[in-house]
Amino acid sequence: MTSHPSSCFAARREGARPDMIVLHYTAMESAEAALERLCDPEVEVSAHYLVCEKGRIWRMVDEEMRAWHAGAGRWGDVADVNSRSIGIELANRGDHPFPEPQMAALEALTRGIMARWSIPPERVIAHSDMAPGRKGDPGRRFDWRRLAWAGLSVWPQAGEPDADTAAFEADAAAFGYPVADVGTDAVLEAFRMRFRPWAEGPLCEADGAVMAALAARWPAVPEVS
């Protein structure tokens, strides 16, 4: 791991500590170009780590500090995602797969972060999860199932087929998606990018089954009794 400090950070607000990991892609031509941008004080964007295609990792912001990677959005009841998360950027244009050395390095990095901060697998999310409609990274080509098999994220076993929109919205909100803020269509797109990247068209029974399974096993928002 190489230290390449960015000046784009601040203290975590209200004494928050990280309990989430947010994964991104850079959408730039090279890791070096992304590194320069993520450390440019005029751009005011950063992340804690950048992982290149060959597996090299740059550390830009200390984990104890608040990097500026998530922007506007929400996950569950967390509105200031930057203060509650560690951001990992993956060098990728967004139109090609993530190579093996990069995925292996990401797995090792994520495992270490989760251990240091006691972050459970369900709190490892996509940028698109917490900002549906605004962000699409790390995109449909990222292998979330591989991460789940390694115990570093989650993957559901589908439940009962259900295409009811109200049920999908309730389950999406329970799992963590900000459906009340961005609407059903944006959440459906974000959900499919991560869990059903081959799917197209309107909400279907398979979408409802998977979302129900996610909400039942890993609710981000506790039920109010």
PDB file of N, CA and C in Angstrom, residues 134-223:
ATOM      1  N   ARG A 134     -28.703   9.363  -9.120  1.00  0.00           N
ATOM      2  CA  ARG A 134     -27.615  10.342  -9.225  1.00  0.00           C
ATOM      3  C   ARG A 134     -26.294   9.666  -9.537  1.00  0.00           C
ATOM      4  N   LYS A 135     -26.071   8.481  -8.991  1.00  0.00           N
ATOM      5  CA  LYS A 135     -24.820   7.765  -9.183  1.00  0.00           C
ATOM      6  C   LYS A 135     -25.090   6.333  -9.652  1.00  0.00           C
ATOM      7  N   GLY A 136     -24.170   5.803 -10.458  1.00  0.00           N
ATOM      8  CA  GLY A 136     -24.335   4.462 -10.994  1.00  0.00           C
ATOM      9  C   GLY A 136     -23.155   3.554 -10.732  1.00  0.00           C
ATOM     10  N   ASP A 137     -22.279   3.948  -9.823  1.00  0.00           N
ATOM     11  CA  ASP A 137     -21.074   3.156  -9.586  1.00  0.00           C
ATOM     12  C   ASP A 137     -21.201   2.291  -8.327  1.00  0.00           C
ATOM     13  N   PRO A 138     -20.524   1.143  -8.300  1.00  0.00           N
ATOM     14  CA  PRO A 138     -19.563   0.634  -9.286  1.00  0.00           C
ATOM     15  C   PRO A 138     -20.163  -0.060 -10.496  1.00  0.00           C
ATOM     16  N   GLY A 139     -21.462  -0.036 -10.671  1.00  0.00           N
ATOM     17  CA  GLY A 139     -22.075  -0.452 -11.914  1.00  0.00           C
ATOM     18  C   GLY A 139     -22.391  -1.924 -12.049  1.00  0.00           C
ATOM     19  N   ARG A 140     -22.979  -2.260 -13.204  1.00  0.00           N
ATOM     20  CA  ARG A 140     -23.467  -3.613 -13.459  1.00  0.00           C
ATOM     21  C   ARG A 140     -22.354  -4.636 -13.645  1.00  0.00           C
ATOM     22  N   ARG A 141     -21.161  -4.205 -13.938  1.00  0.00           N
ATOM     23  CA  ARG A 141     -20.065  -5.152 -14.179  1.00  0.00           C
ATOM     24  C   ARG A 141     -19.322  -5.542 -12.898  1.00  0.00           C
ATOM     25  N   PHE A 142     -19.642  -4.908 -11.793  1.00  0.00           N
ATOM     26  CA  PHE A 142     -18.957  -5.260 -10.549  1.00  0.00           C
ATOM     27  C   PHE A 142     -19.523  -6.551  -9.982  1.00  0.00           C
ATOM     28  N   ASP A 143     -18.642  -7.415  -9.475  1.00  0.00           N
ATOM     29  CA  ASP A 143     -19.041  -8.752  -9.028  1.00  0.00           C
ATOM     30  C   ASP A 143     -19.397  -8.752  -7.543  1.00  0.00           C
ATOM     31  N   TRP A 144     -20.634  -8.347  -7.238  1.00  0.00           N
ATOM     32  CA  TRP A 144     -21.093  -8.323  -5.855  1.00  0.00           C
ATOM     33  C   TRP A 144     -21.247  -9.724  -5.286  1.00  0.00           C
ATOM     34  N   ARG A 145     -21.597 -10.689  -6.126  1.00  0.00           N
ATOM     35  CA  ARG A 145     -21.757 -12.054  -5.625  1.00  0.00           C
ATOM     36  C   ARG A 145     -20.424 -12.604  -5.133  1.00  0.00           C
ATOM     37  N   ARG A 146     -19.352 -12.308  -5.834  1.00  0.00           N
ATOM     38  CA  ARG A 146     -18.025 -12.743  -5.385  1.00  0.00           C
ATOM     39  C   ARG A 146     -17.704 -12.162  -4.014  1.00  0.00           C
ATOM     40  N   LEU A 147     -17.999 -10.887  -3.840  1.00  0.00           N
ATOM     41  CA  LEU A 147     -17.724 -10.255  -2.546  1.00  0.00           C
ATOM     42  C   LEU A 147     -18.549 -10.922  -1.437  1.00  0.00           C
ATOM     43  N   ALA A 148     -19.794 -11.236  -1.747  1.00  0.00           N
ATOM     44  CA  ALA A 148     -20.649 -11.890  -0.751  1.00  0.00           C
ATOM     45  C   ALA A 148     -20.133 -13.282  -0.404  1.00  0.00           C
ATOM     46  N   TRP A 149     -19.690 -14.026  -1.378  1.00  0.00           N
ATOM     47  CA  TRP A 149     -19.149 -15.367  -1.107  1.00  0.00           C
ATOM     48  C   TRP A 149     -17.929 -15.298  -0.201  1.00  0.00           C
ATOM     49  N   ALA A 150     -17.203 -14.185  -0.285  1.00  0.00           N
ATOM     50  CA  ALA A 150     -16.034 -13.998   0.573  1.00  0.00           C
ATOM     51  C   ALA A 150     -16.406 -13.448   1.950  1.00  0.00           C
ATOM     52  N   GLY A 151     -17.698 -13.243   2.204  1.00  0.00           N
ATOM     53  CA  GLY A 151     -18.152 -12.706   3.483  1.00  0.00           C
ATOM     54  C   GLY A 151     -17.986 -11.213   3.612  1.00  0.00           C
ATOM     55  N   LEU A 152     -17.867 -10.519   2.472  1.00  0.00           N
ATOM     56  CA  LEU A 152     -17.573  -9.092   2.487  1.00  0.00           C
ATOM     57  C   LEU A 152     -18.747  -8.250   2.009  1.00  0.00           C
ATOM     58  N   SER A 153     -19.852  -8.873   1.699  1.00  0.00           N
ATOM     59  CA  SER A 153     -21.089  -8.177   1.364  1.00  0.00           C
ATOM     60  C   SER A 153     -22.204  -9.208   1.496  1.00  0.00           C
ATOM     61  N   VAL A 154     -23.372  -8.934   0.935  1.00  0.00           N
ATOM     62  CA  VAL A 154     -24.489  -9.861   1.077  1.00  0.00           C
ATOM     63  C   VAL A 154     -25.065 -10.223  -0.287  1.00  0.00           C
ATOM     64  N   TRP A 155     -25.656 -11.409  -0.331  1.00  0.00           N
ATOM     65  CA  TRP A 155     -26.349 -11.881  -1.532  1.00  0.00           C
ATOM     66  C   TRP A 155     -27.546 -12.700  -1.080  1.00  0.00           C
ATOM     67  N   PRO A 156     -28.741 -12.373  -1.560  1.00  0.00           N
ATOM     68  CA  PRO A 156     -29.949 -13.000  -1.025  1.00  0.00           C
ATOM     69  C   PRO A 156     -30.336 -14.284  -1.744  1.00  0.00           C
ATOM     70  N   GLN A 157     -31.077 -15.110  -1.047  1.00  0.00           N
ATOM     71  CA  GLN A 157     -31.841 -16.198  -1.650  1.00  0.00           C
ATOM     72  C   GLN A 157     -33.263 -15.682  -1.838  1.00  0.00           C
ATOM     73  N   ALA A 158     -33.724 -15.647  -3.068  1.00  0.00           N
ATOM     74  CA  ALA A 158     -35.021 -15.032  -3.370  1.00  0.00           C
ATOM     75  C   ALA A 158     -36.149 -15.704  -2.604  1.00  0.00           C
ATOM     76  N   GLY A 159     -37.113 -14.871  -2.184  1.00  0.00           N
ATOM     77  CA  GLY A 159     -38.284 -15.361  -1.486  1.00  0.00           C
ATOM     78  C   GLY A 159     -39.447 -15.589  -2.436  1.00  0.00           C
ATOM     79  N   GLU A 160     -40.640 -15.291  -1.970  1.00  0.00           N
ATOM     80  CA  GLU A 160     -41.840 -15.506  -2.774  1.00  0.00           C
ATOM     81  C   GLU A 160     -41.949 -14.441  -3.866  1.00  0.00           C
ATOM     82  N   PRO A 161     -42.267 -14.845  -5.107  1.00  0.00           N
ATOM     83  CA  PRO A 161     -42.444 -13.866  -6.191  1.00  0.00           C
ATOM     84  C   PRO A 161     -43.531 -12.854  -5.846  1.00  0.00           C
ATOM     85  N   ASP A 162     -43.238 -11.584  -6.137  1.00  0.00           N
ATOM     86  CA  ASP A 162     -44.195 -10.530  -5.797  1.00  0.00           C
ATOM     87  C   ASP A 162     -43.860  -9.284  -6.601  1.00  0.00           C
ATOM     88  N   ALA A 163     -44.797  -8.831  -7.416  1.00  0.00           N
ATOM     89  CA  ALA A 163     -44.582  -7.632  -8.228  1.00  0.00           C
ATOM     90  C   ALA A 163     -45.368  -6.436  -7.700  1.00  0.00           C
ATOM     91  N   ASP A 164     -45.805  -6.503  -6.456  1.00  0.00           N
ATOM     92  CA  ASP A 164     -46.572  -5.399  -5.870  1.00  0.00           C
ATOM     93  C   ASP A 164     -45.643  -4.219  -5.588  1.00  0.00           C
ATOM     94  N   THR A 165     -45.963  -3.067  -6.149  1.00  0.00           N
ATOM     95  CA  THR A 165     -45.090  -1.899  -6.022  1.00  0.00           C
ATOM     96  C   THR A 165     -44.979  -1.438  -4.576  1.00  0.00           C
ATOM     97  N   ALA A 166     -46.089  -1.404  -3.857  1.00  0.00           N
ATOM     98  CA  ALA A 166     -46.061  -0.948  -2.466  1.00  0.00           C
ATOM     99  C   ALA A 166     -45.180  -1.852  -1.614  1.00  0.00           C
ATOM    100  N   ALA A 167     -45.263  -3.151  -1.824  1.00  0.00           N
ATOM    101  CA  ALA A 167     -44.432  -4.085  -1.065  1.00  0.00           C
ATOM    102  C   ALA A 167     -42.962  -3.902  -1.418  1.00  0.00           C
ATOM    103  N   PHE A 168     -42.666  -3.707  -2.702  1.00  0.00           N
ATOM    104  CA  PHE A 168     -41.283  -3.474  -3.125  1.00  0.00           C
ATOM    105  C   PHE A 168     -40.728  -2.219  -2.472  1.00  0.00           C
ATOM    106  N   GLU A 169     -41.519  -1.151  -2.449  1.00  0.00           N
ATOM    107  CA  GLU A 169     -41.078   0.103  -1.845  1.00  0.00           C
ATOM    108  C   GLU A 169     -40.821  -0.068  -0.353  1.00  0.00           C
ATOM    109  N   ALA A 170     -41.710  -0.751   0.338  1.00  0.00           N
ATOM    110  CA  ALA A 170     -41.539  -0.950   1.785  1.00  0.00           C
ATOM    111  C   ALA A 170     -40.300  -1.785   2.071  1.00  0.00           C
ATOM    112  N   ASP A 171     -40.090  -2.834   1.295  1.00  0.00           N
ATOM    113  CA  ASP A 171     -38.909  -3.670   1.500  1.00  0.00           C
ATOM    114  C   ASP A 171     -37.629  -2.924   1.143  1.00  0.00           C
ATOM    115  N   ALA A 172     -37.675  -2.137   0.088  1.00  0.00           N
ATOM    116  CA  ALA A 172     -36.505  -1.345  -0.304  1.00  0.00           C
ATOM    117  C   ALA A 172     -36.114  -0.372   0.799  1.00  0.00           C
ATOM    118  N   ALA A 173     -37.102   0.292   1.383  1.00  0.00           N
ATOM    119  CA  ALA A 173     -36.829   1.228   2.468  1.00  0.00           C
ATOM    120  C   ALA A 173     -36.281   0.499   3.689  1.00  0.00           C
ATOM    121  N   ALA A 174     -36.818  -0.677   3.976  1.00  0.00           N
ATOM    122  CA  ALA A 174     -36.341  -1.445   5.125  1.00  0.00           C
ATOM    123  C   ALA A 174     -34.891  -1.879   4.932  1.00  0.00           C
ATOM    124  N   PHE A 175     -34.529  -2.281   3.725  1.00  0.00           N
ATOM    125  CA  PHE A 175     -33.157  -2.694   3.445  1.00  0.00           C
ATOM    126  C   PHE A 175     -32.194  -1.517   3.510  1.00  0.00           C
ATOM    127  N   GLY A 176     -32.674  -0.312   3.159  1.00  0.00           N
ATOM    128  CA  GLY A 176     -31.828   0.866   3.257  1.00  0.00           C
ATOM    129  C   GLY A 176     -31.975   1.856   2.127  1.00  0.00           C
ATOM    130  N   TYR A 177     -32.587   1.471   1.024  1.00  0.00           N
ATOM    131  CA  TYR A 177     -32.690   2.369  -0.128  1.00  0.00           C
ATOM    132  C   TYR A 177     -33.549   3.598   0.198  1.00  0.00           C
ATOM    133  N   PRO A 178     -33.131   4.790  -0.266  1.00  0.00           N
ATOM    134  CA  PRO A 178     -33.888   6.022   0.028  1.00  0.00           C
ATOM    135  C   PRO A 178     -35.061   6.219  -0.922  1.00  0.00           C
ATOM    136  N   VAL A 179     -35.977   5.277  -0.916  1.00  0.00           N
ATOM    137  CA  VAL A 179     -37.073   5.292  -1.879  1.00  0.00           C
ATOM    138  C   VAL A 179     -37.961   6.513  -1.704  1.00  0.00           C
ATOM    139  N   ALA A 180     -38.139   6.994  -0.487  1.00  0.00           N
ATOM    140  CA  ALA A 180     -38.983   8.171  -0.268  1.00  0.00           C
ATOM    141  C   ALA A 180     -38.355   9.427  -0.858  1.00  0.00           C
ATOM    142  N   ASP A 181     -37.046   9.444  -0.991  1.00  0.00           N
ATOM    143  CA  ASP A 181     -36.351  10.615  -1.515  1.00  0.00           C
ATOM    144  C   ASP A 181     -36.266  10.627  -3.034  1.00  0.00           C
ATOM    145  N   VAL A 182     -36.090   9.452  -3.654  1.00  0.00           N
ATOM    146  CA  VAL A 182     -35.782   9.418  -5.085  1.00  0.00           C
ATOM    147  C   VAL A 182     -36.829   8.708  -5.930  1.00  0.00           C
ATOM    148  N   GLY A 183     -37.731   7.975  -5.320  1.00  0.00           N
ATOM    149  CA  GLY A 183     -38.777   7.294  -6.071  1.00  0.00           C
ATOM    150  C   GLY A 183     -38.440   5.853  -6.431  1.00  0.00           C
ATOM    151  N   THR A 184     -39.474   5.139  -6.836  1.00  0.00           N
ATOM    152  CA  THR A 184     -39.350   3.707  -7.083  1.00  0.00           C
ATOM    153  C   THR A 184     -38.467   3.389  -8.274  1.00  0.00           C
ATOM    154  N   ASP A 185     -38.594   4.129  -9.360  1.00  0.00           N
ATOM    155  CA  ASP A 185     -37.844   3.804 -10.575  1.00  0.00           C
ATOM    156  C   ASP A 185     -36.342   3.904 -10.356  1.00  0.00           C
ATOM    157  N   ALA A 186     -35.901   4.937  -9.659  1.00  0.00           N
ATOM    158  CA  ALA A 186     -34.464   5.102  -9.401  1.00  0.00           C
ATOM    159  C   ALA A 186     -33.949   3.991  -8.504  1.00  0.00           C
ATOM    160  N   VAL A 187     -34.732   3.627  -7.502  1.00  0.00           N
ATOM    161  CA  VAL A 187     -34.320   2.542  -6.603  1.00  0.00           C
ATOM    162  C   VAL A 187     -34.292   1.212  -7.351  1.00  0.00           C
ATOM    163  N   LEU A 188     -35.275   0.955  -8.200  1.00  0.00           N
ATOM    164  CA  LEU A 188     -35.290  -0.289  -8.980  1.00  0.00           C
ATOM    165  C   LEU A 188     -34.028  -0.397  -9.829  1.00  0.00           C
ATOM    166  N   GLU A 189     -33.639   0.689 -10.461  1.00  0.00           N
ATOM    167  CA  GLU A 189     -32.429   0.681 -11.283  1.00  0.00           C
ATOM    168  C   GLU A 189     -31.193   0.401 -10.447  1.00  0.00           C
ATOM    169  N   ALA A 190     -31.071   1.064  -9.297  1.00  0.00           N
ATOM    170  CA  ALA A 190     -29.912   0.855  -8.432  1.00  0.00           C
ATOM    171  C   ALA A 190     -29.877  -0.575  -7.898  1.00  0.00           C
ATOM    172  N   PHE A 191     -31.025  -1.063  -7.468  1.00  0.00           N
ATOM    173  CA  PHE A 191     -31.138  -2.431  -6.957  1.00  0.00           C
ATOM    174  C   PHE A 191     -30.728  -3.441  -8.022  1.00  0.00           C
ATOM    175  N   ARG A 192     -31.203  -3.256  -9.252  1.00  0.00           N
ATOM    176  CA  ARG A 192     -30.865  -4.187 -10.318  1.00  0.00           C
ATOM    177  C   ARG A 192     -29.390  -4.124 -10.684  1.00  0.00           C
ATOM    178  N   MET A 193     -28.798  -2.956 -10.665  1.00  0.00           N
ATOM    179  CA  MET A 193     -27.374  -2.850 -10.968  1.00  0.00           C
ATOM    180  C   MET A 193     -26.555  -3.747 -10.056  1.00  0.00           C
ATOM    181  N   ARG A 194     -27.000  -3.876  -8.815  1.00  0.00           N
ATOM    182  CA  ARG A 194     -26.244  -4.655  -7.840  1.00  0.00           C
ATOM    183  C   ARG A 194     -26.667  -6.121  -7.779  1.00  0.00           C
ATOM    184  N   PHE A 195     -27.972  -6.394  -7.772  1.00  0.00           N
ATOM    185  CA  PHE A 195     -28.448  -7.742  -7.501  1.00  0.00           C
ATOM    186  C   PHE A 195     -29.035  -8.469  -8.705  1.00  0.00           C
ATOM    187  N   ARG A 196     -29.465  -7.741  -9.739  1.00  0.00           N
ATOM    188  CA  ARG A 196     -30.027  -8.380 -10.932  1.00  0.00           C
ATOM    189  C   ARG A 196     -29.588  -7.586 -12.170  1.00  0.00           C
ATOM    190  N   PRO A 197     -28.271  -7.556 -12.444  1.00  0.00           N
ATOM    191  CA  PRO A 197     -27.753  -6.671 -13.497  1.00  0.00           C
ATOM    192  C   PRO A 197     -28.219  -7.023 -14.902  1.00  0.00           C
ATOM    193  N   TRP A 198     -28.770  -8.191 -15.107  1.00  0.00           N
ATOM    194  CA  TRP A 198     -29.277  -8.597 -16.417  1.00  0.00           C
ATOM    195  C   TRP A 198     -30.712  -8.147 -16.648  1.00  0.00           C
ATOM    196  N   ALA A 199     -31.397  -7.700 -15.612  1.00  0.00           N
ATOM    197  CA  ALA A 199     -32.836  -7.428 -15.685  1.00  0.00           C
ATOM    198  C   ALA A 199     -33.134  -6.103 -16.369  1.00  0.00           C
ATOM    199  N   GLU A 200     -34.264  -6.065 -17.059  1.00  0.00           N
ATOM    200  CA  GLU A 200     -34.742  -4.852 -17.723  1.00  0.00           C
ATOM    201  C   GLU A 200     -36.263  -4.786 -17.596  1.00  0.00           C
ATOM    202  N   GLY A 201     -36.820  -3.630 -17.973  1.00  0.00           N
ATOM    203  CA  GLY A 201     -38.265  -3.492 -17.998  1.00  0.00           C
ATOM    204  C   GLY A 201     -38.852  -3.087 -16.663  1.00  0.00           C
ATOM    205  N   PRO A 202     -40.180  -3.136 -16.561  1.00  0.00           N
ATOM    206  CA  PRO A 202     -40.854  -2.717 -15.326  1.00  0.00           C
ATOM    207  C   PRO A 202     -40.608  -3.694 -14.189  1.00  0.00           C
ATOM    208  N   LEU A 203     -40.958  -3.264 -13.002  1.00  0.00           N
ATOM    209  CA  LEU A 203     -40.854  -4.103 -11.813  1.00  0.00           C
ATOM    210  C   LEU A 203     -41.537  -5.448 -12.058  1.00  0.00           C
ATOM    211  N   CYS A 204     -40.831  -6.533 -11.707  1.00  0.00           N
ATOM    212  CA  CYS A 204     -41.391  -7.860 -11.919  1.00  0.00           C
ATOM    213  C   CYS A 204     -41.372  -8.663 -10.621  1.00  0.00           C
ATOM    214  N   GLU A 205     -41.945  -9.852 -10.663  1.00  0.00           N
ATOM    215  CA  GLU A 205     -42.053 -10.679  -9.469  1.00  0.00           C
ATOM    216  C   GLU A 205     -40.685 -11.060  -8.904  1.00  0.00           C
ATOM    217  N   ALA A 206     -39.704 -11.282  -9.784  1.00  0.00           N
ATOM    218  CA  ALA A 206     -38.362 -11.639  -9.322  1.00  0.00           C
ATOM    219  C   ALA A 206     -37.722 -10.495  -8.551  1.00  0.00           C
ATOM    220  N   ASP A 207     -37.958  -9.263  -8.992  1.00  0.00           N
ATOM    221  CA  ASP A 207     -37.442  -8.104  -8.252  1.00  0.00           C
ATOM    222  C   ASP A 207     -38.012  -8.085  -6.839  1.00  0.00           C
ATOM    223  N   GLY A 208     -39.319  -8.261  -6.743  1.00  0.00           N
ATOM    224  CA  GLY A 208     -39.972  -8.240  -5.442  1.00  0.00           C
ATOM    225  C   GLY A 208     -39.477  -9.343  -4.536  1.00  0.00           C
ATOM    226  N   ALA A 209     -39.234 -10.534  -5.100  1.00  0.00           N
ATOM    227  CA  ALA A 209     -38.773 -11.661  -4.305  1.00  0.00           C
ATOM    228  C   ALA A 209     -37.390 -11.399  -3.714  1.00  0.00           C
ATOM    229  N   VAL A 210     -36.504 -10.857  -4.519  1.00  0.00           N
ATOM    230  CA  VAL A 210     -35.142 -10.589  -4.035  1.00  0.00           C
ATOM    231  C   VAL A 210     -35.141  -9.457  -3.012  1.00  0.00           C
ATOM    232  N   MET A 211     -35.884  -8.390  -3.290  1.00  0.00           N
ATOM    233  CA  MET A 211     -35.909  -7.270  -2.350  1.00  0.00           C
ATOM    234  C   MET A 211     -36.524  -7.694  -1.016  1.00  0.00           C
ATOM    235  N   ALA A 212     -37.554  -8.523  -1.053  1.00  0.00           N
ATOM    236  CA  ALA A 212     -38.164  -9.006   0.186  1.00  0.00           C
ATOM    237  C   ALA A 212     -37.172  -9.824   1.000  1.00  0.00           C
ATOM    238  N   ALA A 213     -36.371 -10.636   0.322  1.00  0.00           N
ATOM    239  CA  ALA A 213     -35.367 -11.444   1.020  1.00  0.00           C
ATOM    240  C   ALA A 213     -34.299 -10.567   1.655  1.00  0.00           C
ATOM    241  N   LEU A 214     -33.890  -9.522   0.969  1.00  0.00           N
ATOM    242  CA  LEU A 214     -32.901  -8.588   1.520  1.00  0.00           C
ATOM    243  C   LEU A 214     -33.444  -7.898   2.770  1.00  0.00           C
ATOM    244  N   ALA A 215     -34.673  -7.402   2.676  1.00  0.00           N
ATOM    245  CA  ALA A 215     -35.262  -6.676   3.799  1.00  0.00           C
ATOM    246  C   ALA A 215     -35.483  -7.576   5.004  1.00  0.00           C
ATOM    247  N   ALA A 216     -35.845  -8.824   4.754  1.00  0.00           N
ATOM    248  CA  ALA A 216     -36.134  -9.739   5.859  1.00  0.00           C
ATOM    249  C   ALA A 216     -34.871 -10.128   6.613  1.00  0.00           C
ATOM    250  N   ARG A 217     -33.774 -10.279   5.897  1.00  0.00           N
ATOM    251  CA  ARG A 217     -32.551 -10.764   6.551  1.00  0.00           C
ATOM    252  C   ARG A 217     -31.629  -9.647   7.014  1.00  0.00           C
ATOM    253  N   TRP A 218     -31.586  -8.530   6.249  1.00  0.00           N
ATOM    254  CA  TRP A 218     -30.626  -7.475   6.575  1.00  0.00           C
ATOM    255  C   TRP A 218     -31.299  -6.106   6.616  1.00  0.00           C
ATOM    256  N   PRO A 219     -32.239  -5.877   7.518  1.00  0.00           N
ATOM    257  CA  PRO A 219     -32.898  -4.559   7.554  1.00  0.00           C
ATOM    258  C   PRO A 219     -31.952  -3.471   8.083  1.00  0.00           C
ATOM    259  N   ALA A 220     -31.835  -2.394   7.332  1.00  0.00           N
ATOM    260  CA  ALA A 220     -31.027  -1.262   7.777  1.00  0.00           C
ATOM    261  C   ALA A 220     -31.819  -0.353   8.700  1.00  0.00           C
ATOM    262  N   VAL A 221     -33.136  -0.427   8.586  1.00  0.00           N
ATOM    263  CA  VAL A 221     -34.022   0.405   9.395  1.00  0.00           C
ATOM    264  C   VAL A 221     -34.802  -0.503  10.330  1.00  0.00           C
ATOM    265  N   PRO A 222     -34.583  -0.439  11.634  1.00  0.00           N
ATOM    266  CA  PRO A 222     -35.295  -1.324  12.564  1.00  0.00           C
ATOM    267  C   PRO A 222     -36.785  -1.093  12.525  1.00  0.00           C
ATOM    268  N   GLU A 223     -37.528  -2.155  12.715  1.00  0.00           N
ATOM    269  CA  GLU A 223     -38.981  -2.026  12.778  1.00  0.00           C
ATOM    270  C   GLU A 223     -39.399  -1.275  14.041  1.00  0.00           C
TER     271      GLU A 223
END
